[in-house]
Short mmCIF file of C-alpha atoms and ligand atoms in Angstrom, two decimals:
data_model
loop_
_atom_site.label_atom_id
_atom_site.label_comp_id
_atom_site.label_asym_id
_atom_site.label_seq_id
_atom_site.Cartn_x
_atom_site.Cartn_y
_atom_site.Cartn_z
CA UNK A 1 127.77 120.71 -26.50
CA UNK A 2 127.48 116.98 -27.13
CA UNK A 3 123.98 115.66 -26.41
CA UNK A 4 123.27 113.45 -23.44
CA UNK A 5 120.46 111.71 -21.66
CA UNK A 6 118.95 113.71 -18.79
CA UNK A 7 118.07 111.66 -15.72
CA UNK A 8 116.10 113.01 -12.79
CA UNK A 9 115.72 110.15 -10.29
CA UNK A 10 113.44 110.70 -7.31
CA UNK A 11 115.00 108.23 -4.90
CA UNK A 12 118.54 107.80 -3.75
CA UNK A 13 118.61 104.09 -4.54
CA UNK A 14 117.46 104.79 -8.08
CA UNK A 15 120.20 107.43 -8.40
CA UNK A 16 122.89 105.04 -7.15
CA UNK A 17 121.68 102.28 -9.46
CA UNK A 18 121.80 104.62 -12.43
CA UNK A 19 125.25 105.87 -11.50
CA UNK A 20 126.58 102.36 -10.93
CA UNK A 21 124.88 100.72 -13.89
CA UNK A 22 125.11 103.24 -16.71
CA UNK A 23 127.59 102.69 -19.48
CA UNK A 24 129.61 105.70 -20.54
CA UNK A 25 130.16 108.88 -18.61
CA UNK A 26 127.46 109.94 -16.16
CA UNK A 27 127.86 113.42 -14.68
CA UNK A 28 126.02 114.51 -11.59
CA UNK A 29 124.21 117.84 -11.89
CA UNK A 30 123.49 120.03 -8.88
CA UNK A 31 123.35 123.77 -9.69
CA UNK A 32 125.28 123.33 -12.91
CA UNK A 33 127.35 126.50 -12.46
CA UNK A 34 130.54 124.50 -12.94
CA UNK A 35 129.22 121.51 -14.87
CA UNK A 36 127.31 123.35 -17.61
CA UNK A 37 130.26 125.66 -18.23
CA UNK A 38 132.67 122.71 -18.40
CA UNK A 39 130.41 120.70 -20.74
CA UNK A 40 129.91 123.71 -22.98
CA UNK A 41 133.64 124.42 -23.15
CA UNK A 42 134.30 120.78 -23.95
CA UNK A 43 136.46 120.40 -20.84
CA UNK A 44 134.17 117.53 -19.77
CA UNK A 45 131.93 115.18 -21.72
CA UNK A 46 128.77 113.38 -20.65
CA UNK A 47 126.63 110.55 -21.99
CA UNK A 48 124.18 110.98 -19.11
CA UNK A 49 123.53 113.87 -16.77
CA UNK A 50 121.96 112.88 -13.48
CA UNK A 51 120.16 115.71 -11.69
CA UNK A 52 120.19 115.41 -7.87
CA UNK A 53 117.64 118.19 -7.34
CA UNK A 54 114.72 115.76 -7.13
CA UNK A 55 116.26 113.64 -4.38
CA UNK A 56 114.67 114.52 -1.01
CA UNK A 57 117.88 113.78 0.93
CA UNK A 58 119.77 116.22 -1.26
CA UNK A 59 117.23 119.01 -0.66
CA UNK A 60 117.36 118.79 3.10
CA UNK A 61 118.51 121.88 4.98
CA UNK A 62 118.13 120.91 8.59
CA UNK A 63 119.45 122.62 11.67
CA UNK A 64 118.96 121.78 15.32
CA UNK A 65 121.24 123.32 17.95
CA UNK A 66 121.94 119.91 19.52
CA UNK A 67 122.38 117.97 16.28
CA UNK A 68 124.23 120.38 14.07
CA UNK A 69 123.52 121.31 10.49
CA UNK A 70 122.78 119.14 7.46
CA UNK A 71 123.14 120.77 4.06
CA UNK A 72 121.80 118.58 1.25
CA UNK A 73 123.99 118.42 -1.82
CA UNK A 74 121.32 120.15 -3.93
CA UNK A 75 120.78 123.11 -1.58
CA UNK A 76 121.86 126.33 -3.29
CA UNK A 77 123.72 129.13 -1.49
CA UNK A 78 120.70 131.43 -1.34
CA UNK A 79 118.77 128.96 0.81
CA UNK A 80 121.66 128.85 3.26
CA UNK A 81 122.06 132.61 3.72
CA UNK A 82 118.31 133.28 3.73
CA UNK A 83 117.84 130.98 6.72
CA UNK A 84 118.16 133.24 9.75
CA UNK A 85 118.81 130.49 12.30
CA UNK A 86 121.61 129.01 10.19
CA UNK A 87 123.09 132.42 9.49
CA UNK A 88 123.19 133.13 13.23
CA UNK A 89 124.66 129.77 14.17
CA UNK A 90 127.17 129.41 11.33
CA UNK A 91 128.16 132.93 10.20
CA UNK A 92 131.34 131.60 8.60
CA UNK A 93 129.24 129.64 6.10
CA UNK A 94 127.44 132.81 5.12
CA UNK A 95 130.77 134.55 4.49
CA UNK A 96 131.38 131.92 1.78
CA UNK A 97 127.82 131.49 0.47
CA UNK A 98 127.51 135.24 -0.14
CA UNK A 99 130.63 135.52 -2.32
CA UNK A 100 130.35 132.51 -4.63
CA UNK A 101 129.71 134.34 -7.89
CA UNK A 102 126.91 136.91 -7.87
CA UNK A 103 123.26 136.57 -6.82
CA UNK A 104 122.39 134.67 -10.02
CA UNK A 105 125.11 132.08 -9.39
CA UNK A 106 124.10 131.84 -5.72
CA UNK A 107 120.57 131.04 -6.88
CA UNK A 108 121.90 127.75 -8.25
CA UNK A 109 125.38 127.00 -6.88
CA UNK A 110 125.57 124.45 -4.08
CA UNK A 111 128.25 123.78 -1.47
CA UNK A 112 128.11 120.14 -2.59
CA UNK A 113 128.96 121.09 -6.17
CA UNK A 114 131.65 123.47 -4.95
CA UNK A 115 133.20 120.58 -3.01
CA UNK A 116 132.78 117.89 -5.69
CA UNK A 117 134.22 120.19 -8.32
CA UNK A 118 137.35 120.13 -6.15
CA UNK A 119 138.84 123.39 -7.30
CA UNK A 120 141.79 124.44 -5.11
CA UNK A 121 140.22 127.91 -4.89
CA UNK A 122 136.68 126.79 -3.96
CA UNK A 123 135.34 129.25 -1.40
CA UNK A 124 133.15 126.93 0.64
CA UNK A 125 135.80 124.28 1.36
CA UNK A 126 138.11 126.10 3.82
CA UNK A 127 135.22 127.09 6.06
CA UNK A 128 133.65 123.61 5.86
CA UNK A 129 137.02 122.22 6.97
CA UNK A 130 137.20 124.82 9.76
CA UNK A 131 133.73 123.80 10.97
CA UNK A 132 134.76 120.14 10.97
CA UNK A 133 132.18 119.20 8.34
CA UNK A 134 131.72 115.65 7.05
CA UNK A 135 130.54 114.42 3.66
CA UNK A 136 127.69 111.93 3.59
CA UNK A 137 128.24 109.73 0.55
CA UNK A 138 125.82 107.16 -0.88
CA UNK A 139 126.94 104.31 -3.10
CA UNK A 140 126.23 100.74 -4.13
CA UNK A 141 127.81 99.53 -0.86
CA UNK A 142 125.68 101.84 1.29
CA UNK A 143 126.53 105.14 2.95
CA UNK A 144 129.91 106.31 4.18
CA UNK A 145 131.12 109.47 5.85
CA UNK A 146 134.36 111.24 5.07
CA UNK A 147 135.84 114.41 6.56
CA UNK A 148 135.75 117.31 4.09
CA UNK A 149 139.55 117.70 4.33
CA UNK A 150 139.95 114.14 2.98
CA UNK A 151 137.53 114.54 0.07
CA UNK A 152 139.52 116.37 -2.64
CA UNK A 153 142.48 114.51 -4.10
CA UNK A 154 143.75 116.76 -6.92
CA UNK A 155 142.45 119.73 -8.90
CA UNK A 156 139.02 118.62 -10.17
CA UNK A 157 139.33 115.18 -8.53
CA UNK A 158 137.69 113.72 -5.45
CA UNK A 159 137.41 110.40 -3.67
CA UNK A 160 134.00 109.40 -5.07
CA UNK A 161 134.04 105.96 -6.71
CA UNK A 162 131.83 104.87 -9.60
CA UNK A 163 128.25 104.67 -8.40
CA UNK A 164 128.77 107.10 -5.53
CA UNK A 165 127.35 110.54 -5.02
CA UNK A 166 127.51 113.18 -2.34
CA UNK A 167 124.20 113.30 -0.48
CA UNK A 168 124.83 116.00 2.10
CA UNK A 169 127.31 117.81 4.26
CA UNK A 170 127.01 117.57 8.00
CA UNK A 171 128.39 120.17 10.40
CA UNK A 172 128.70 119.45 14.12
CA UNK A 173 126.66 121.53 16.55
CA UNK A 174 128.09 124.88 17.58
CA UNK A 175 129.82 125.05 20.95
CA UNK A 176 129.41 127.90 23.39
CA UNK A 177 131.82 130.84 22.92
CA UNK A 178 132.72 129.83 19.42
CA UNK A 179 132.92 131.75 16.18
CA UNK A 180 134.12 131.36 12.61
CA UNK A 181 135.08 133.54 9.69
CA UNK A 182 136.02 133.04 6.03
CA UNK A 183 137.66 135.59 3.84
CA UNK A 184 139.49 135.61 0.56
CA UNK A 185 141.71 138.02 -1.28
CA UNK A 186 140.58 139.12 -4.73
CA UNK A 187 141.54 142.30 -6.58
CA UNK A 188 137.92 143.56 -6.51
CA UNK A 189 134.85 143.12 -4.33
CA UNK A 190 132.80 140.54 -6.21
CA UNK A 191 132.79 137.98 -9.00
CA UNK A 192 136.34 136.71 -8.99
CA UNK A 193 138.18 133.58 -7.93
CA UNK A 194 140.17 133.60 -4.69
CA UNK A 195 143.87 134.44 -4.96
CA UNK A 196 144.03 132.95 -1.46
CA UNK A 197 141.19 132.06 0.93
CA UNK A 198 141.31 131.31 4.64
CA UNK A 199 138.64 130.04 7.00
CA UNK A 200 138.95 129.69 10.76
CA UNK A 201 136.72 128.51 13.54
CA UNK A 202 137.60 128.95 17.19
CA UNK A 203 136.15 127.95 20.51
CA UNK A 204 137.19 130.16 23.43
CA UNK A 205 136.82 129.67 27.17
CA UNK A 206 133.89 131.32 28.93
CA UNK A 207 135.81 134.52 29.52
CA UNK A 208 136.84 134.72 25.87
CA UNK A 209 140.52 134.88 26.85
CA UNK A 210 141.87 131.42 26.02
CA UNK A 211 141.54 129.19 22.97
CA UNK A 212 139.86 125.88 23.71
CA UNK A 213 140.33 124.73 20.13
CA UNK A 214 140.72 126.08 16.62
CA UNK A 215 140.58 124.76 13.06
CA UNK A 216 141.90 126.46 9.94
CA UNK A 217 141.26 125.71 6.25
CA UNK A 218 143.01 127.29 3.26
CA UNK A 219 142.15 127.75 -0.41
CA UNK A 220 144.25 128.35 -3.53
CA UNK A 221 147.60 127.55 -1.95
CA UNK A 222 148.00 123.90 -2.97
CA UNK A 223 146.53 121.43 -5.52
CA UNK A 224 143.66 120.82 -3.07
CA UNK A 225 142.11 122.91 -0.32
CA UNK A 226 144.21 122.41 2.82
CA UNK A 227 143.44 121.64 6.43
CA UNK A 228 146.07 123.48 8.49
CA UNK A 229 145.71 121.00 11.32
CA UNK A 230 148.82 121.93 13.23
CA UNK A 231 148.20 125.65 13.00
CA UNK A 232 144.89 125.11 14.78
CA UNK A 233 146.30 122.68 17.33
CA UNK A 234 149.00 125.19 18.32
CA UNK A 235 146.25 127.42 19.67
CA UNK A 236 144.59 124.87 22.00
CA UNK A 237 144.96 126.03 25.58
CA UNK A 238 146.81 129.21 24.54
CA UNK A 239 145.92 132.72 25.51
CA UNK A 240 144.23 134.80 22.80
CA UNK A 241 147.06 137.18 21.93
CA UNK A 242 148.89 138.67 18.98
CA UNK A 243 151.72 136.19 19.61
CA UNK A 244 149.58 133.06 19.60
CA UNK A 245 147.72 134.22 16.49
CA UNK A 246 151.01 135.03 14.76
CA UNK A 247 152.35 131.56 15.61
CA UNK A 248 149.28 129.91 14.07
CA UNK A 249 149.43 132.14 10.99
CA UNK A 250 153.10 131.19 10.47
CA UNK A 251 152.25 127.51 10.84
CA UNK A 252 149.50 127.85 8.23
CA UNK A 253 151.91 129.67 5.95
CA UNK A 254 154.48 126.91 6.29
CA UNK A 255 152.20 124.25 4.75
CA UNK A 256 151.14 126.40 1.78
CA UNK A 257 152.65 125.29 -1.54
CA UNK A 258 151.13 127.79 -3.96
CA UNK A 259 151.75 128.11 -7.65
CA UNK A 260 152.27 131.25 -9.72
CA UNK A 261 149.54 131.99 -12.23
CA UNK A 262 147.75 134.94 -13.81
CA UNK A 263 146.16 135.84 -10.47
CA UNK A 264 149.34 136.05 -8.38
CA UNK A 265 152.94 134.89 -8.05
CA UNK A 266 153.61 132.13 -5.53
CA UNK A 267 155.55 134.29 -3.06
CA UNK A 268 152.72 136.80 -2.92
CA UNK A 269 150.24 133.99 -2.22
CA UNK A 270 152.55 132.72 0.49
CA UNK A 271 152.54 136.18 2.08
CA UNK A 272 148.75 136.34 1.83
CA UNK A 273 148.29 133.04 3.67
CA UNK A 274 149.74 134.57 6.80
CA UNK A 275 147.77 137.80 6.49
CA UNK A 276 144.46 136.07 5.78
CA UNK A 277 144.88 133.37 8.43
CA UNK A 278 145.46 136.09 11.00
CA UNK A 279 142.40 138.03 9.82
CA UNK A 280 140.22 134.91 9.69
CA UNK A 281 141.24 134.09 13.26
CA UNK A 282 140.61 137.67 14.43
CA UNK A 283 137.14 137.62 12.83
CA UNK A 284 136.36 134.23 14.37
CA UNK A 285 137.52 135.45 17.80
CA UNK A 286 135.36 138.57 17.58
CA UNK A 287 132.33 136.50 16.66
CA UNK A 288 133.09 134.05 19.46
CA UNK A 289 132.95 137.04 21.81
CA UNK A 290 129.59 138.07 20.38
CA UNK A 291 130.92 141.02 18.37
CA UNK A 292 129.65 141.87 14.90
CA UNK A 293 131.84 141.03 11.91
CA UNK A 294 130.16 141.83 8.60
CA UNK A 295 129.92 139.45 5.66
CA UNK A 296 129.85 140.63 2.03
CA UNK A 297 126.17 141.59 2.16
CA UNK A 298 126.30 143.52 5.41
CA UNK A 299 127.69 146.99 5.77
CA UNK A 300 130.28 147.74 8.40
CA UNK A 301 128.75 148.33 11.78
CA UNK A 302 125.28 147.15 10.80
CA UNK B 1 118.91 108.34 -25.90
CA UNK B 2 119.20 111.80 -27.40
CA UNK B 3 115.47 111.94 -27.86
CA UNK B 4 113.83 115.26 -27.27
CA UNK B 5 112.37 116.02 -23.89
CA UNK B 6 108.85 117.31 -23.50
CA UNK B 7 108.76 120.18 -21.01
CA UNK B 8 105.68 121.80 -19.50
CA UNK B 9 106.22 125.07 -17.70
CA UNK B 10 104.73 128.47 -16.95
CA UNK B 11 106.41 131.49 -18.47
CA UNK B 12 105.27 134.96 -17.40
CA UNK B 13 102.05 133.44 -16.11
CA UNK B 14 101.27 131.58 -19.31
CA UNK B 15 101.36 127.78 -19.49
CA UNK B 16 103.73 126.59 -22.19
CA UNK B 17 105.01 123.33 -23.58
CA UNK B 18 108.03 122.72 -25.73
CA UNK B 19 110.37 120.01 -26.96
CA UNK B 20 114.08 120.40 -26.40
CA UNK B 21 117.31 118.49 -26.46
CA UNK B 22 118.68 117.91 -22.96
CA UNK B 23 121.84 119.85 -23.79
CA UNK B 24 119.94 123.01 -24.72
CA UNK B 25 120.12 125.83 -22.22
CA UNK B 26 117.02 127.66 -21.10
CA UNK B 27 118.51 130.73 -22.76
CA UNK B 28 118.71 128.95 -26.11
CA UNK B 29 115.15 127.68 -25.87
CA UNK B 30 113.73 131.03 -24.78
CA UNK B 31 115.40 132.89 -27.62
CA UNK B 32 115.52 130.39 -30.47
CA UNK B 33 112.45 128.23 -29.93
CA UNK B 34 109.98 130.34 -27.96
CA UNK B 35 110.75 133.69 -29.58
CA UNK B 36 111.37 135.37 -26.23
CA UNK B 37 114.41 137.31 -27.39
CA UNK B 38 114.29 139.91 -24.63
CA UNK B 39 116.59 137.71 -22.56
CA UNK B 40 120.06 138.43 -23.93
CA UNK B 41 123.16 136.36 -24.41
CA UNK B 42 126.36 138.11 -23.38
CA UNK B 43 128.96 135.61 -22.25
CA UNK B 44 127.07 132.30 -22.21
CA UNK B 45 129.10 131.25 -19.16
CA UNK B 46 127.47 132.86 -16.14
CA UNK B 47 129.60 135.97 -15.87
CA UNK B 48 127.55 138.82 -17.32
CA UNK B 49 123.96 138.45 -16.11
CA UNK B 50 122.46 139.53 -19.46
CA UNK B 51 120.41 136.33 -19.46
CA UNK B 52 118.94 136.85 -15.96
CA UNK B 53 115.54 135.24 -15.43
CA UNK B 54 113.60 134.35 -12.30
CA UNK B 55 112.69 130.70 -11.73
CA UNK B 56 110.31 129.96 -8.84
CA UNK B 57 111.22 133.32 -7.26
CA UNK B 58 114.96 132.74 -7.56
CA UNK B 59 117.17 134.89 -9.79
CA UNK B 60 119.41 132.80 -12.06
CA UNK B 61 121.33 132.99 -15.33
CA UNK B 62 119.36 131.23 -18.09
CA UNK B 63 122.62 130.25 -19.81
CA UNK B 64 123.47 128.05 -16.79
CA UNK B 65 120.16 126.18 -16.66
CA UNK B 66 119.25 123.27 -18.90
CA UNK B 67 115.80 123.83 -20.38
CA UNK B 68 114.75 120.32 -19.28
CA UNK B 69 115.25 121.41 -15.68
CA UNK B 70 112.34 123.87 -15.74
CA UNK B 71 109.69 121.16 -15.95
CA UNK B 72 106.83 122.34 -13.73
CA UNK B 73 108.56 125.61 -12.77
CA UNK B 74 107.36 129.19 -12.97
CA UNK B 75 109.67 131.30 -15.11
CA UNK B 76 109.71 135.08 -15.28
CA UNK B 77 111.48 136.85 -18.14
CA UNK B 78 111.81 140.50 -19.14
CA UNK B 79 108.74 140.13 -21.38
CA UNK B 80 106.68 139.82 -18.20
CA UNK B 81 107.82 143.10 -16.66
CA UNK B 82 105.66 145.74 -18.34
CA UNK B 83 101.91 145.44 -17.96
CA UNK B 84 99.16 146.47 -20.40
CA UNK B 85 98.83 149.64 -18.32
CA UNK B 86 102.39 150.66 -19.03
CA UNK B 87 106.00 150.32 -18.09
CA UNK B 88 107.12 148.93 -14.76
CA UNK B 89 108.55 151.59 -12.40
CA UNK B 90 112.01 150.09 -12.94
CA UNK B 91 111.72 150.56 -16.70
CA UNK B 92 110.39 154.09 -16.21
CA UNK B 93 113.25 155.03 -13.88
CA UNK B 94 115.84 153.48 -16.22
CA UNK B 95 114.53 155.79 -18.95
CA UNK B 96 114.36 158.87 -16.75
CA UNK B 97 117.85 158.31 -15.38
CA UNK B 98 119.51 157.41 -18.68
CA UNK B 99 120.50 154.08 -17.19
CA UNK B 100 121.15 152.47 -20.56
CA UNK B 101 123.20 153.21 -23.63
CA UNK B 102 123.61 150.27 -26.00
CA UNK B 103 120.98 148.37 -23.99
CA UNK B 104 122.26 144.79 -24.24
CA UNK B 105 122.63 144.53 -20.48
CA UNK B 106 119.33 146.25 -19.69
CA UNK B 107 116.89 143.31 -19.65
CA UNK B 108 119.22 141.44 -17.34
CA UNK B 109 119.58 144.40 -15.00
CA UNK B 110 115.81 144.95 -14.96
CA UNK B 111 115.03 141.34 -14.17
CA UNK B 112 117.75 141.23 -11.50
CA UNK B 113 116.50 144.50 -10.00
CA UNK B 114 112.93 143.20 -9.98
CA UNK B 115 114.08 140.13 -8.09
CA UNK B 116 115.84 142.41 -5.61
CA UNK B 117 112.78 144.59 -4.99
CA UNK B 118 110.51 141.54 -4.68
CA UNK B 119 112.81 140.28 -2.00
CA UNK B 120 113.78 143.59 -0.39
CA UNK B 121 111.55 146.58 -1.21
CA UNK B 122 113.79 149.02 0.66
CA UNK B 123 117.40 148.23 -0.27
CA UNK B 124 120.36 150.41 0.67
CA UNK B 125 122.78 151.51 -2.04
CA UNK B 126 125.24 148.90 -0.78
CA UNK B 127 122.59 146.20 -1.10
CA UNK B 128 121.73 147.29 -4.64
CA UNK B 129 125.39 147.24 -5.68
CA UNK B 130 125.98 143.87 -4.06
CA UNK B 131 122.86 142.38 -5.65
CA UNK B 132 123.75 143.64 -9.13
CA UNK B 133 127.40 142.56 -9.00
CA UNK B 134 126.61 139.62 -11.29
CA UNK B 135 125.37 141.97 -14.03
CA UNK B 136 127.94 143.62 -16.27
CA UNK B 137 127.52 146.87 -18.19
CA UNK B 138 130.22 148.17 -20.51
CA UNK B 139 128.51 151.51 -21.17
CA UNK B 140 126.95 153.27 -18.22
CA UNK B 141 129.44 152.98 -15.38
CA UNK B 142 126.67 151.51 -13.17
CA UNK B 143 125.92 154.64 -11.19
CA UNK B 144 122.84 155.58 -13.19
CA UNK B 145 121.56 152.03 -12.93
CA UNK B 146 121.94 152.04 -9.16
CA UNK B 147 120.14 155.44 -8.92
CA UNK B 148 117.28 154.17 -11.07
CA UNK B 149 116.82 151.07 -8.93
CA UNK B 150 116.79 153.14 -5.74
CA UNK B 151 114.21 155.52 -7.28
CA UNK B 152 112.04 152.67 -8.51
CA UNK B 153 112.13 151.22 -5.01
CA UNK B 154 110.73 154.53 -3.70
CA UNK B 155 107.91 154.40 -6.26
CA UNK B 156 107.19 150.80 -5.37
CA UNK B 157 106.95 151.64 -1.68
CA UNK B 158 104.64 154.58 -2.33
CA UNK B 159 102.28 152.58 -4.50
CA UNK B 160 102.12 149.51 -2.30
CA UNK B 161 101.55 151.43 0.98
CA UNK B 162 100.06 150.74 3.48
CA UNK B 163 102.81 148.16 3.92
CA UNK B 164 101.44 144.67 4.31
CA UNK B 165 103.30 141.41 4.22
CA UNK B 166 104.69 140.87 0.74
CA UNK B 167 106.82 138.14 -0.67
C1 FAD C 401 130.17 133.37 -12.88
C2 FAD C 401 130.67 132.36 -11.91
C3 FAD C 401 131.30 132.78 -10.76
C4 FAD C 401 131.76 131.85 -9.83
N1 FAD C 401 132.35 132.30 -8.69
C5 FAD C 401 132.82 131.42 -7.79
C6 FAD C 401 133.43 131.89 -6.59
O1 FAD C 401 133.52 133.09 -6.34
N2 FAD C 401 133.90 130.96 -5.70
C7 FAD C 401 133.78 129.63 -5.95
O2 FAD C 401 134.22 128.86 -5.11
N3 FAD C 401 133.20 129.16 -7.09
C8 FAD C 401 132.73 130.03 -8.00
N4 FAD C 401 132.14 129.56 -9.15
C9 FAD C 401 132.08 128.13 -9.41
C10 FAD C 401 130.78 127.44 -9.01
O3 FAD C 401 129.71 128.35 -9.01
C11 FAD C 401 130.86 126.79 -7.65
O4 FAD C 401 131.92 125.87 -7.61
C12 FAD C 401 129.55 126.12 -7.24
O5 FAD C 401 129.51 125.97 -5.85
C13 FAD C 401 129.32 124.77 -7.92
O6 FAD C 401 128.10 124.23 -7.45
P1 FAD C 401 126.99 123.67 -8.44
O7 FAD C 401 125.89 123.20 -7.59
O8 FAD C 401 126.67 124.66 -9.47
O9 FAD C 401 127.78 122.45 -9.06
P2 FAD C 401 127.61 121.67 -10.44
O10 FAD C 401 128.12 122.50 -11.54
O11 FAD C 401 126.26 121.10 -10.55
O12 FAD C 401 128.64 120.49 -10.14
C14 FAD C 401 130.03 120.72 -9.97
C15 FAD C 401 130.79 119.40 -10.07
O13 FAD C 401 130.47 118.55 -8.98
C16 FAD C 401 129.83 117.36 -9.40
N5 FAD C 401 128.74 117.15 -8.47
C17 FAD C 401 127.77 118.06 -8.13
N6 FAD C 401 126.98 117.56 -7.19
C18 FAD C 401 127.41 116.32 -6.91
C19 FAD C 401 126.97 115.29 -6.02
N7 FAD C 401 125.93 115.47 -5.21
N8 FAD C 401 127.66 114.13 -5.99
C20 FAD C 401 128.72 113.95 -6.81
N9 FAD C 401 129.17 114.86 -7.67
C21 FAD C 401 128.53 116.04 -7.73
C22 FAD C 401 129.38 117.63 -10.82
O14 FAD C 401 129.32 116.45 -11.59
C23 FAD C 401 130.44 118.58 -11.31
O15 FAD C 401 131.58 117.90 -11.71
C24 FAD C 401 131.63 130.47 -10.09
C25 FAD C 401 130.97 130.04 -11.25
C26 FAD C 401 130.49 130.97 -12.16
C27 FAD C 401 129.80 130.50 -13.39
S1 FES C 402 124.87 135.11 -21.02
FE1 FES C 402 124.29 134.16 -19.19
S2 FES C 402 125.50 135.19 -17.75
FE2 FES C 402 126.25 136.01 -19.60
S1 FES C 403 124.15 149.78 -21.71
FE1 FES C 403 125.64 148.88 -22.97
S2 FES C 403 126.33 147.23 -21.77
FE2 FES C 403 125.04 148.27 -20.42
#
């Protein structure tokens, strides 16, 4: 690996100044589970590596039922799933946090890094989209907020401009009678990249019979993670039924433009989009009704 | 630029200082500069868990940490597992259950299993398997490792009773 200068700023303004002012390539380091691998393989180069783990704003993990959830860009997965209040309020996030690599990777990997790395198969992105999460971005011109679905632009590319960094993700507060679920298909239980991933969040009426609203996000079926906007909108005001779920799953399937690679041929991925969207919706509906749906750590029926 | 960084840290309870290049991984520094060769290199890309260490109570792969990042941290490596009184129950149970063959994966499994038991002294088999999914073993088929961890957990619970609050 080429050598670089390691920078560990302690304030956001210092970080932005360094990012904006440095000559050469400055790479932002969160958990390093993508960056260190890419630098070592020579896929990326760096003259400077700027660690965000000393920035207070990036370490914030704040949840208040009325305000929603703020996940700082340096917060690793293990902090998210070990926080009982967050796990109860946002179970769909835990579905993703508990399957990104193994425990060692989860000790370091952040949702912010998962998002900034902009892999089409990133496991946290579909569920962040489903939850309606926003990115809080700091830069030389001040802060801006961007919806997660608008953040990735191509494989490995995102909308950040020179001098900008992701500070945090913000999720809106959880409505009554709502639930969410993320799942992916891989040929084994752990430690693999999604062949397809689907995340759904739903809000039902008080009786749990009608959809008030729904949002669906997809992974590994296009050059960027996708927001299946229409598929979710089709459910608003509809009865919770096999037919309505099937209609949404077909709509999600229709926007998928997968490629064939070593993990799966395109037509198989296309098939999986429908299957997984349906299952993500069913899991979200069950949780909205207060039923138990296990994540990767929990055993069935626990 | 490219000057060496001066890092102060605590490894297995002992205060240490070293110089390193920013690009060096913690794994490299542990093995090549500090002589702590118990931590193994398997893949060097986060997939095998042979380099598992615990930093500030969090289990991580040392190959995916820059050594400069551990400034001020508390690091636990396999060298810290046994005490002067003898082997740790995990090590003892690995021996009794033939949980290793070639042994390259063993330090990583032991450190990962220690982190599990620190965090959850009474894991189910499912929890053990889930926790150890980031550790690869080409020899044993895992089953004997899982048995050993479950047995060591029993020993740990017996010796720490009456149960107080632990962390
Ligand atoms: C063994 C292994 C298994 C894995 N399994 C999975 C998996 O199952 N699912 C999955 O989705 N991913 C997986 N990954 C990939 C990786 O762990 C995740 O993408 C992780 O979430 C990245 O987060 P990080 O904090 O480690 O990011 P880093 O590696 O620190 O950063 C990733 C990228 O984002 C940039 N970046 C980071 N933070 C910021 C910021 N605040 N502002 C601007 N740019 C930033 C970095 O410069 C870099 O380009 C795996 C990786 C390994 C090594
Ligand atoms: S050597 Fe670090 S995970 Fe394989
Ligand atoms: S004992 Fe040989 S790899 Fe595990």
